[in-house]
XYZ file of C-alpha atoms in Angstrom:
696
model
C -91.746 135.483 91.832
C -94.626 135.165 89.267
C -96.702 132.348 88.039
C -96.404 133.380 84.340
C -95.597 130.370 82.889
C -95.632 131.974 79.219
C -93.181 134.286 80.219
C -89.043 133.299 80.445
C -87.006 134.744 83.352
C -83.741 133.513 82.287
C -80.879 134.683 83.890
C -76.816 133.939 84.082
C -77.684 132.218 87.329
C -79.708 130.120 84.843
C -76.855 129.264 82.839
C -74.863 128.516 86.115
C -77.869 126.363 87.384
C -77.744 124.181 83.983
C -73.600 124.091 84.408
C -73.972 122.666 87.599
C -76.303 119.930 86.885
C -73.560 119.091 84.409
C -71.113 118.342 86.796
C -73.017 116.418 89.264
C -73.856 114.546 86.534
C -70.115 113.860 85.757
C -69.165 113.313 89.405
C -72.056 111.196 90.813
C -71.208 108.569 88.187
C -67.301 108.838 88.404
C -67.850 108.844 92.114
C -69.602 105.617 91.788
C -67.778 104.406 88.795
C -71.066 103.523 86.786
C -73.759 105.193 85.467
C -74.892 106.915 82.717
C -73.566 110.777 82.606
C -74.233 111.541 78.793
C -77.613 112.277 78.301
C -78.180 114.399 81.961
C -75.538 116.524 80.824
C -77.202 116.967 77.332
C -80.144 117.283 78.756
C -79.687 119.429 81.797
C -81.072 122.995 79.787
C -84.290 120.685 79.199
C -84.808 119.442 82.328
C -83.584 122.636 84.203
C -86.408 124.579 81.904
C -89.145 122.110 83.093
C -88.842 122.282 86.333
C -88.082 125.435 87.224
C -89.788 127.508 84.783
C -92.344 125.242 83.307
C -93.705 122.491 84.817
C -96.617 123.374 87.807
C -95.689 121.673 90.526
C -95.020 122.218 94.469
C -91.769 120.947 95.845
C -93.349 120.940 99.111
C -96.207 118.660 98.284
C -94.722 115.967 95.502
C -98.319 113.973 96.063
C -100.419 117.141 95.372
C -103.307 115.902 92.869
C -103.317 119.374 90.785
C -99.550 118.850 89.412
C -98.126 117.890 86.371
C -96.770 115.173 86.107
C -92.736 114.242 84.911
C -92.101 110.948 83.839
C -87.883 110.272 82.740
C -88.855 107.277 80.296
C -85.257 107.302 79.733
C -84.819 105.812 83.202
C -80.969 104.959 82.631
C -80.536 109.134 82.954
C -81.754 108.864 86.363
C -79.590 111.795 87.429
C -81.822 113.774 84.962
C -84.260 113.270 87.633
C -82.296 113.217 90.622
C -80.542 116.552 90.319
C -83.638 118.269 89.529
C -85.173 117.024 92.234
C -82.295 118.302 94.517
C -81.996 121.771 92.564
C -86.136 122.055 93.435
C -85.737 121.335 96.934
C -87.950 118.195 96.725
C -85.806 116.682 99.407
C -82.352 114.677 97.985
C -79.455 116.604 99.336
C -76.044 116.349 97.679
C -75.229 113.461 100.094
C -77.805 111.554 98.035
C -76.437 112.504 94.631
C -72.843 111.559 96.181
C -74.304 107.754 97.155
C -75.706 107.457 93.394
C -76.378 103.621 92.742
C -74.940 102.385 96.379
C -76.995 100.489 98.944
C -79.495 101.947 100.570
C -79.530 105.434 98.808
C -82.672 107.696 97.603
C -80.466 107.249 94.223
C -80.899 104.181 92.811
C -79.788 103.119 89.215
C -83.208 104.045 87.863
C -85.606 106.307 89.340
C -88.347 104.207 91.501
C -91.824 104.975 92.133
C -92.556 105.004 95.984
C -88.648 104.898 96.892
C -87.486 108.770 96.198
C -89.988 112.159 96.634
C -90.965 113.313 93.108
C -90.303 109.997 91.274
C -93.741 109.450 89.499
C -92.981 106.007 88.176
C -90.328 103.188 87.858
C -88.351 103.771 84.374
C -85.790 101.844 83.209
C -86.725 99.132 80.441
C -87.122 101.866 77.455
C -91.006 102.136 76.575
C -92.298 101.635 79.722
C -92.476 105.256 80.980
C -93.831 106.647 77.697
C -96.774 104.268 77.623
C -96.916 104.998 81.290
C -97.254 108.470 80.644
C -99.773 107.514 78.058
C -101.836 106.123 80.624
C -101.792 108.750 83.401
C -103.129 111.162 80.413
C -106.017 108.989 80.142
C -106.748 108.911 83.680
C -106.560 112.466 83.663
C -109.046 112.764 81.279
C -110.874 110.164 83.147
C -110.700 111.829 86.358
C -111.770 115.358 84.417
C -115.038 113.333 83.114
C -116.096 112.278 86.357
C -115.820 114.873 88.492
C -115.509 118.223 86.566
C -117.004 117.474 82.752
C -118.803 120.688 81.930
C -115.385 122.569 82.822
C -113.986 124.953 79.882
C -110.997 123.472 79.363
C -108.014 124.547 81.518
C -110.539 125.798 84.014
C -110.467 123.098 86.054
C -109.189 121.871 88.626
C -108.291 118.683 87.604
C -106.451 119.991 84.083
C -102.637 119.155 84.066
C -100.165 118.013 81.521
C -98.228 115.336 81.383
C -94.472 115.558 80.568
C -92.166 112.734 79.530
C -89.081 112.485 78.434
C -87.578 109.799 76.352
C -84.415 108.748 74.344
C -83.762 107.287 71.039
C -84.225 103.832 72.747
C -87.457 104.728 74.016
C -88.451 105.529 69.992
C -86.991 102.418 69.046
C -89.002 99.787 71.288
C -92.084 98.420 70.166
C -94.105 99.446 73.396
C -93.143 102.989 72.016
C -94.927 102.141 68.980
C -98.211 101.085 70.454
C -98.577 103.342 73.043
C -97.973 106.382 70.855
C -100.456 105.162 68.356
C -102.953 105.074 71.116
C -102.306 108.632 72.347
C -102.261 110.191 68.691
C -106.018 108.051 68.150
C -107.227 109.376 71.503
C -106.437 112.891 71.121
C -104.565 113.480 74.412
C -104.159 117.176 74.405
C -102.487 116.988 77.800
C -99.821 114.888 77.024
C -95.968 116.470 75.684
C -92.870 114.331 75.123
C -89.550 115.443 74.633
C -87.654 112.885 72.518
C -83.807 113.663 73.178
C -82.759 113.054 69.178
C -79.303 112.836 70.373
C -78.667 109.847 67.780
C -76.170 108.186 70.238
C -76.908 104.982 71.791
C -74.350 102.298 73.484
C -73.379 100.928 70.241
C -72.772 104.745 69.127
C -74.130 106.259 66.635
C -77.583 104.916 65.967
C -77.304 105.101 62.057
C -76.373 101.895 62.458
C -79.743 99.833 63.712
C -82.315 103.500 63.073
C -82.835 104.982 59.810
C -86.914 105.961 60.388
C -88.102 109.420 60.078
C -89.398 109.700 63.580
C -91.003 112.568 62.973
C -93.178 111.374 60.018
C -94.033 108.611 62.099
C -95.390 110.794 65.235
C -97.094 113.122 62.207
C -98.657 110.085 61.316
C -100.592 109.004 64.393
C -102.167 112.277 64.719
C -99.240 114.098 66.675
C -98.490 117.648 67.073
C -95.395 117.660 65.925
C -92.394 120.139 66.757
C -88.540 120.255 66.081
C -85.928 121.727 68.104
C -82.435 121.887 66.599
C -78.848 123.174 68.637
C -77.510 122.345 65.603
C -79.191 124.068 62.780
C -76.613 127.056 62.664
C -73.604 124.298 62.376
C -72.613 125.321 65.743
C -73.695 123.969 69.117
C -75.810 126.282 70.141
C -78.534 125.669 73.533
C -81.368 128.074 72.363
C -84.110 127.649 75.471
C -85.854 130.667 74.813
C -86.908 128.447 71.646
C -87.444 125.556 73.338
C -89.370 127.267 76.092
C -91.635 128.552 73.350
C -92.211 125.302 72.331
C -92.993 124.111 75.747
C -95.733 127.017 75.851
C -97.117 125.807 71.838
C -97.371 122.427 73.338
C -99.497 123.260 76.838
C -101.563 125.417 74.313
C -102.126 122.232 72.229
C -105.393 120.615 73.955
C -106.601 118.592 70.669
C -103.622 116.753 70.296
C -100.431 114.817 71.924
C -97.305 116.940 71.138
C -94.096 115.547 70.393
C -90.549 117.954 70.900
C -87.795 116.656 68.554
C -84.829 117.966 70.694
C -81.523 117.740 68.723
C -78.944 117.572 71.470
C -75.511 116.309 71.252
C -75.231 113.682 73.910
C -72.289 114.897 77.284
C -71.877 118.272 75.933
C -69.830 119.575 76.033
C -67.084 116.991 77.112
C -64.099 117.773 74.990
C -63.163 114.304 73.592
C -66.369 112.344 74.186
C -69.191 114.574 73.677
C -71.144 112.793 70.914
C -69.735 109.378 71.362
C -71.062 105.813 72.638
C -68.520 105.638 75.384
C -70.146 108.934 77.149
C -73.704 107.028 76.983
C -73.278 104.700 79.408
C -69.947 105.338 81.354
C -68.011 107.563 83.428
C -66.031 110.126 81.930
C -63.006 109.781 83.904
C -60.798 112.087 85.113
C -58.802 113.869 82.836
C -62.149 114.200 80.565
C -64.066 115.415 83.395
C -61.725 118.289 84.561
C -61.253 119.135 80.557
C -65.051 119.702 80.625
C -65.267 121.659 83.870
C -62.614 123.971 82.847
C -64.738 124.683 79.778
C -67.411 125.333 82.145
C -65.505 127.797 83.861
C -65.477 125.759 86.992
C -63.048 124.171 89.070
C -61.429 120.895 87.752
C -60.469 120.086 91.147
C -63.638 120.527 93.057
C -66.000 118.076 93.544
C -69.851 117.997 94.074
C -69.307 121.697 94.130
C -72.878 123.875 94.020
C -72.535 127.757 94.463
C -74.539 129.120 97.360
C -76.055 131.255 94.799
C -76.918 129.437 92.130
C -78.477 126.667 94.610
C -80.809 129.526 96.084
C -81.950 130.538 93.039
C -82.789 127.276 91.533
C -84.597 126.768 94.856
C -86.735 129.568 94.666
C -88.957 127.385 92.374
C -90.204 126.862 95.650
C -92.112 129.541 95.765
C -93.180 129.955 92.069
C -94.959 126.109 93.218
C -96.690 128.121 96.641
C -97.987 130.424 94.035
C -99.799 127.998 91.419
C -100.398 125.600 94.478
C -102.472 128.962 95.876
C -104.252 129.779 92.519
C -105.590 125.919 92.947
C -106.261 125.531 96.005
C -108.819 128.124 95.488
C -110.680 126.912 92.577
C -110.516 123.412 94.152
C -112.179 124.805 96.697
C -115.336 126.366 94.816
C -115.433 123.141 93.109
C -115.337 121.271 96.233
C -118.493 123.574 97.521
C -120.106 123.732 94.203
C -119.954 119.951 94.209
C -120.458 118.096 97.191
C -121.450 114.817 96.296
C -118.911 114.394 93.219
C -116.236 115.983 96.298
C -117.201 112.990 98.353
C -116.660 110.251 95.758
C -113.244 112.210 94.863
C -111.975 111.612 98.486
C -112.851 108.486 98.994
C -111.453 107.263 95.293
C -108.530 109.488 96.004
C -107.917 107.196 99.415
C -108.673 103.896 97.714
C -111.731 103.342 99.702
C -114.533 101.092 98.462
C -118.114 102.716 99.304
C -119.659 100.786 101.780
C -122.108 97.843 100.821
C -120.155 97.642 97.614
C -120.068 93.721 98.104
C -123.854 93.108 98.451
C -124.057 94.250 94.903
C -121.569 90.930 93.595
C -123.747 87.930 92.025
C -124.106 84.949 93.718
C -124.324 81.981 91.294
C -126.784 79.134 91.628
C -125.561 75.477 91.487
C -126.978 73.471 88.632
C -126.195 74.921 85.961
C -122.671 75.573 83.523
C -120.714 79.203 83.294
C -117.284 80.104 82.228
C -115.369 81.745 84.576
C -115.073 84.404 81.987
C -118.596 85.231 81.691
C -118.647 84.810 85.590
C -116.467 87.757 85.408
C -118.504 89.839 83.459
C -121.686 89.106 85.111
C -119.456 90.423 88.469
C -117.633 93.619 86.414
C -121.708 94.224 85.581
C -122.997 93.831 88.842
C -120.739 96.014 90.896
C -119.946 98.495 88.088
C -122.998 100.622 88.865
C -121.114 101.309 92.239
C -117.369 101.458 91.790
C -117.151 104.356 89.044
C -113.449 103.765 89.778
C -113.759 100.648 88.064
C -112.560 100.819 84.526
C -110.919 98.968 81.560
C -110.878 96.678 78.357
C -109.248 94.987 76.171
C -107.008 94.472 73.474
C -109.510 93.811 70.848
C -111.099 90.732 72.426
C -113.966 92.860 74.716
C -116.574 89.645 73.545
C -113.922 86.916 74.224
C -112.631 88.417 77.456
C -116.194 89.642 78.837
C -114.833 93.029 80.282
C -117.516 95.633 78.824
C -119.734 96.788 81.398
C -123.351 97.558 79.690
C -124.606 100.406 79.011
C -120.871 102.456 79.452
C -120.131 104.535 76.567
C -116.519 104.061 74.981
C -113.493 106.230 75.742
C -112.721 107.656 72.794
C -112.726 110.922 70.844
C -116.023 111.420 69.692
C -115.214 111.300 65.826
C -113.770 107.814 66.587
C -116.825 105.859 67.903
C -118.602 103.104 65.741
C -121.865 101.659 65.150
C -120.774 99.235 67.718
C -119.163 101.563 70.305
C -121.053 104.499 71.091
C -118.849 106.624 73.396
C -116.946 110.324 73.960
C -113.678 111.497 75.551
C -114.902 111.049 79.184
C -116.117 107.457 78.246
C -115.583 104.544 80.427
C -115.187 101.237 77.949
C -110.960 101.269 77.131
C -110.177 99.890 73.361
C -106.628 98.958 72.993
C -106.536 97.854 69.467
C -104.013 94.666 69.479
C -101.374 96.502 71.629
C -100.759 94.014 75.033
C -97.848 95.598 75.776
C -99.233 99.285 75.968
C -102.315 97.880 77.159
C -100.175 96.700 80.607
C -98.101 99.565 80.634
C -101.114 102.454 79.826
C -102.691 100.540 83.051
C -100.091 100.939 85.172
C -100.058 104.776 84.100
C -103.485 104.884 84.963
C -103.009 103.322 88.522
C -99.926 105.631 89.523
C -102.159 108.638 88.068
C -104.125 107.719 91.220
C -107.748 107.359 92.070
C -109.441 105.163 89.587
C -108.839 101.248 89.219
C -108.120 99.618 85.872
C -108.553 96.603 84.036
C -107.087 95.352 81.272
C -107.682 91.898 79.335
C -106.321 89.694 76.678
C -105.835 85.615 76.709
C -103.628 84.088 79.130
C -101.059 83.481 76.121
C -100.821 86.786 75.144
C -99.750 87.795 78.531
C -96.178 87.044 77.206
C -96.436 90.203 75.017
C -97.402 92.452 78.015
C -94.899 90.733 81.060
C -92.696 93.731 81.374
C -95.585 95.747 82.384
C -96.614 93.129 84.407
C -93.747 92.715 86.257
C -93.420 96.420 86.739
C -97.023 96.851 88.389
C -95.866 94.271 90.805
C -92.499 96.058 91.154
C -94.555 99.376 92.107
C -97.106 97.657 93.663
C -99.808 99.094 91.846
C -103.743 98.179 91.931
C -103.875 96.694 88.147
C -105.928 93.856 87.589
C -104.982 91.990 84.507
C -108.009 89.612 82.664
C -106.588 86.634 81.066
C -109.036 84.699 79.223
C -108.545 81.002 77.561
C -106.473 79.728 80.420
C -105.946 76.491 79.285
C -106.191 73.690 76.478
C -109.722 74.217 77.348
C -109.601 77.101 74.804
C -109.749 74.177 72.479
C -109.592 74.103 68.498
C -107.566 77.378 68.651
C -104.734 75.253 68.590
C -101.238 75.427 70.692
C -100.209 78.297 69.666
C -103.106 79.882 71.733
C -103.071 77.461 74.371
C -100.773 78.194 77.409
C -99.008 75.605 79.264
C -96.332 76.911 80.772
C -97.644 80.716 81.697
C -99.030 80.030 84.888
C -96.029 79.215 86.745
C -93.874 81.662 84.428
C -96.483 84.552 85.998
C -96.217 82.972 89.395
C -92.764 83.536 89.682
C -93.189 87.641 89.239
C -92.899 88.416 93.261
C -95.936 90.240 94.142
C -98.422 89.577 91.513
C -101.163 87.450 92.451
C -102.476 84.808 89.957
C -106.244 84.022 90.503
C -107.667 80.618 88.839
C -111.091 80.489 90.260
C -112.577 77.129 89.551
C -116.369 78.330 88.950
C -118.708 81.394 89.262
C -118.726 81.589 92.616
C -115.084 81.430 93.022
C -114.464 84.120 90.195
C -117.274 86.583 92.255
C -115.030 86.015 95.374
C -112.231 86.383 93.759
C -112.702 89.738 91.745
C -113.485 90.831 95.479
C -110.754 89.974 96.963
C -108.990 91.655 94.256
C -110.712 94.428 94.508
C -110.195 94.714 97.977
C -106.574 95.047 98.032
C -105.436 98.027 97.039
C -101.459 97.841 97.209
C -101.002 95.118 94.399
C -101.522 93.576 91.217
C -103.329 90.801 90.119
C -104.063 88.162 87.210
C -107.255 86.697 86.447
C -106.792 83.490 84.593
C -110.370 82.349 83.602
C -112.186 79.705 81.060
C -113.284 79.719 77.587
C -115.154 76.849 78.321
C -118.317 76.422 80.774
C -117.952 74.884 83.920
C -120.435 73.315 86.299
C -121.367 75.823 88.908
C -120.335 73.786 92.490
C -123.365 73.077 94.609
C -122.105 74.728 97.632
C -124.553 72.773 100.156
C -122.770 69.860 99.549
C -119.417 71.536 99.067
C -117.496 74.706 101.038
C -118.059 78.040 100.769
C -116.491 79.845 98.221
C -115.732 82.685 100.715
C -112.530 80.015 100.955
C -110.818 81.963 97.829
C -110.122 84.912 99.653
C -107.545 82.492 101.602
C -106.093 81.403 98.563
C -106.850 77.350 98.724
C -109.252 75.939 101.207
C -110.765 72.631 101.897
C -113.869 72.146 98.936
C -114.338 68.575 99.732
C -113.189 66.672 102.595
C -112.516 63.293 103.426
C -115.211 60.574 104.911
C -114.499 60.919 108.659
C -112.668 64.077 108.012
C -108.998 62.556 108.009
C -107.637 62.053 104.577
C -105.298 59.648 103.302
C -104.252 61.654 99.754
C -104.966 65.192 99.020
C -105.709 66.468 95.646
C -104.929 70.227 95.055
C -106.686 71.620 91.987
C -107.300 74.994 90.539
C -109.510 76.446 87.563
C -111.228 73.901 85.369
C -109.035 71.012 86.711
C -111.206 71.641 90.047
C -114.119 69.606 88.557
C -112.165 66.534 87.406
C -110.717 66.252 91.019
C -113.667 66.261 92.571
C -114.555 63.530 90.267
C -111.428 61.634 91.079
C -112.397 61.955 94.647
C -116.064 60.072 94.640
C -113.833 57.658 92.512
C -111.575 57.177 95.486
C -113.553 57.839 98.414
C -115.956 54.838 96.437
C -113.013 52.744 96.562
C -112.002 53.188 100.152
C -109.648 55.678 100.031
C -110.394 58.833 101.765
C -109.665 61.664 100.179
C -109.623 65.714 100.341
C -109.945 68.021 97.529
C -108.479 71.114 98.024
C -109.200 74.286 95.603
C -105.903 76.287 95.335
C -107.238 79.561 92.969
C -104.099 82.181 93.773
C -100.907 80.227 95.444
C -100.008 83.606 96.723
C -102.845 84.226 98.668
C -102.528 80.915 100.416
C -98.592 81.395 101.123
C -99.742 84.590 102.918
C -102.163 82.643 105.689
C -100.680 81.781 109.301
C -99.058 78.485 109.135
C -101.346 76.915 111.497
C -103.825 77.386 108.252
C -101.524 76.089 105.673
C -101.323 73.103 107.585
C -105.143 72.428 108.676
C -105.581 72.458 104.523
C -102.169 70.358 104.190
C -101.561 68.400 107.197
C -98.330 67.801 106.898
C -98.836 64.140 108.086
C -100.556 63.618 105.020
C -97.684 63.091 102.255
C -99.819 61.441 99.478
C -100.884 65.010 97.369
C -101.784 65.248 93.977
C -102.051 68.551 92.134
C -104.372 68.676 89.181
C -103.922 71.586 86.778
C -103.861 71.600 82.826
C -100.449 73.173 82.389
C -96.904 72.371 83.566
C -96.389 71.374 87.070
C -92.956 73.300 88.060
C -94.125 74.951 91.076
C -96.549 72.255 92.223
C -93.891 70.801 93.958
C -93.629 72.926 97.134
C -97.478 71.656 97.717
C -97.073 68.014 97.093
C -94.142 67.075 98.676
C -91.669 64.073 97.580
C -94.257 61.813 97.618
C -96.605 63.393 95.471
C -97.599 63.536 92.266
C -98.196 66.072 89.440
C -100.971 65.464 87.051
C -100.212 68.172 84.642
C -99.296 68.999 80.734
C -95.605 68.617 80.441
C -95.841 69.897 76.025
C -97.846 71.692 74.029
C -101.427 71.646 72.847
C -103.431 70.451 69.815
C -106.396 71.450 68.082
C -109.305 69.911 68.813
C -112.478 70.556 71.000
C -111.470 71.015 74.736
C -113.384 67.471 75.616
C -110.886 65.692 73.397
C -108.108 67.277 74.196
C -108.276 66.226 78.255
C -108.834 62.540 77.341
C -105.826 62.360 74.479
C -103.777 64.691 77.250
C -104.463 62.238 80.471
C -106.066 65.249 82.530
C -109.210 62.978 83.496
C -110.478 61.667 86.778
C -109.000 58.135 86.437
C -105.594 59.464 85.767
C -105.947 61.570 89.081
C -107.337 59.114 90.624
C -104.539 56.518 89.352
C -101.800 59.090 90.084
C -103.200 59.370 93.752
C -102.458 55.555 94.175
C -98.796 56.088 93.384
C -98.441 58.697 95.472
C -100.291 56.725 98.196
C -97.347 53.610 97.008
C -94.580 56.470 97.893
C -95.911 57.597 101.073
C -96.095 54.233 102.874
C -92.880 53.045 101.450
């Protein structure tokens, strides 16, 4: 079996394998009664060509770090991937294909990362996978820069290609525009996208909604663009030789990402439903399936029929994978021998282990000064950056506002695009996403999926709306991505209600698996970062202030170490037994502390609980939660400059919430807090009201 991927050895058995893919796609959707057969049918030659002849992968080891990555951005066509995983020998069985979209199967409706071997990312929401692929390509370049920057192009064990298949729907989504622009600007020569240009979507002919020149758009982004038109002769001819040649040209292009516009006919060769919206997202029906199988020269009555000879032939890709792996192993071993320190660092990062003693680098902030938590976050990044090379990231054009730049580090950018302000090169550390929040979120996910490094990305909290789909997918995939969201309340002041988040904290807390952390001062921020970095299987969002906050006197109040538990007793009642509990987050903690002074002076024993992360608090033993929030103390007040939506679970039926149930306004932040009633006096009044209800 040759490892020369520039040579195409294509036989009649390969043609039969492609037709088998089509038949399996029809049968799987027909059996379950729902799904998307059309794209899997028309992409069958391209997908088979990639997996069987072109991609560097080893079905015996889906996690091989030297592998190419394959991303199916059009996740609705999950069978495009599942059938190749079956044919290639990744562990999916024919029974798994029969169980498509059913309870407990390995073949859910859309591919899910961590659930099915060989699935690199969870896809389905269109455009997300494409942006993930951009992130993977960026991560691969960063990894090469960390561990093998001197190697000639193509000669490093860290050189590999990211392949992404996308649909008409993908190229229409806004996130695709953002991500494609970044990829072109970054000159990601290790990224190849195959656009299935079949011009059919659920609403049938895409002409009803789409008329732009996609090829010209990608050329304008700086991509290398190729057209492979299987209709150019007027007849439909699947010219696999031509596609193979273009794929090889794409691999050879190392200075630009490549788009291959592959003109196909969706559902080929179904006689009545090909090239229609009907075959995009529903079963063909028994008669159409039978008629299509006749055209393919297959038994129309047989279902899930796979000729043993065809399967044996397709599975020879395992031999090819073994040979490629052996070749890579040799180069990798040589690299390790020549670079023992780099190899040790690579092993640590690959295992997502933090270096011994790293936390000692975290800054400690003295009481008596005022520090915005965004500024404290920036100091944390600069303190730990030198010992955590895996930590890298940037901002959606707000670096100076978000405080996300590690001083002295170069920007991650082709050298020709560095500026007077931002010096850099292709292996830099500081990311610049431009004003592209949605792509930023999905690119961060792709970086994390690639493995090894730990990405972060920043914008204003209110603009988390732009990136919410990517944040949700980070949580769904349990990725260690950190979203830094500054300007977290009306405290940003004069910019006004368009920029002042009101509903965002609880909207984000509603995402299962996302840790939303809103620290109260600089030292809470440091512990928050430490806890986030120690959690390797979940994303987190840091909500940070623009305005300065007092650094709390930890000799007077409890240690900020309590942040790691999500909520802790910051200041206890005189005598230790509270009559009322004030629960606050972020910039409102100092307001709760001032209200406590007033209540205590009036004879009401008052406890203040800082609750920077409700998700972490909920994970604690019930005994700890009851210790912090004793069930017997029913008088409680939550204090947060946003909607009160979820605080009822903590304050109970006798509780009160000092919150903001409307939009903000443009003024300095002191005026806004006063005018909107988020003050110590209002908190104290709410506490007295809650006490009355608790006694009633």
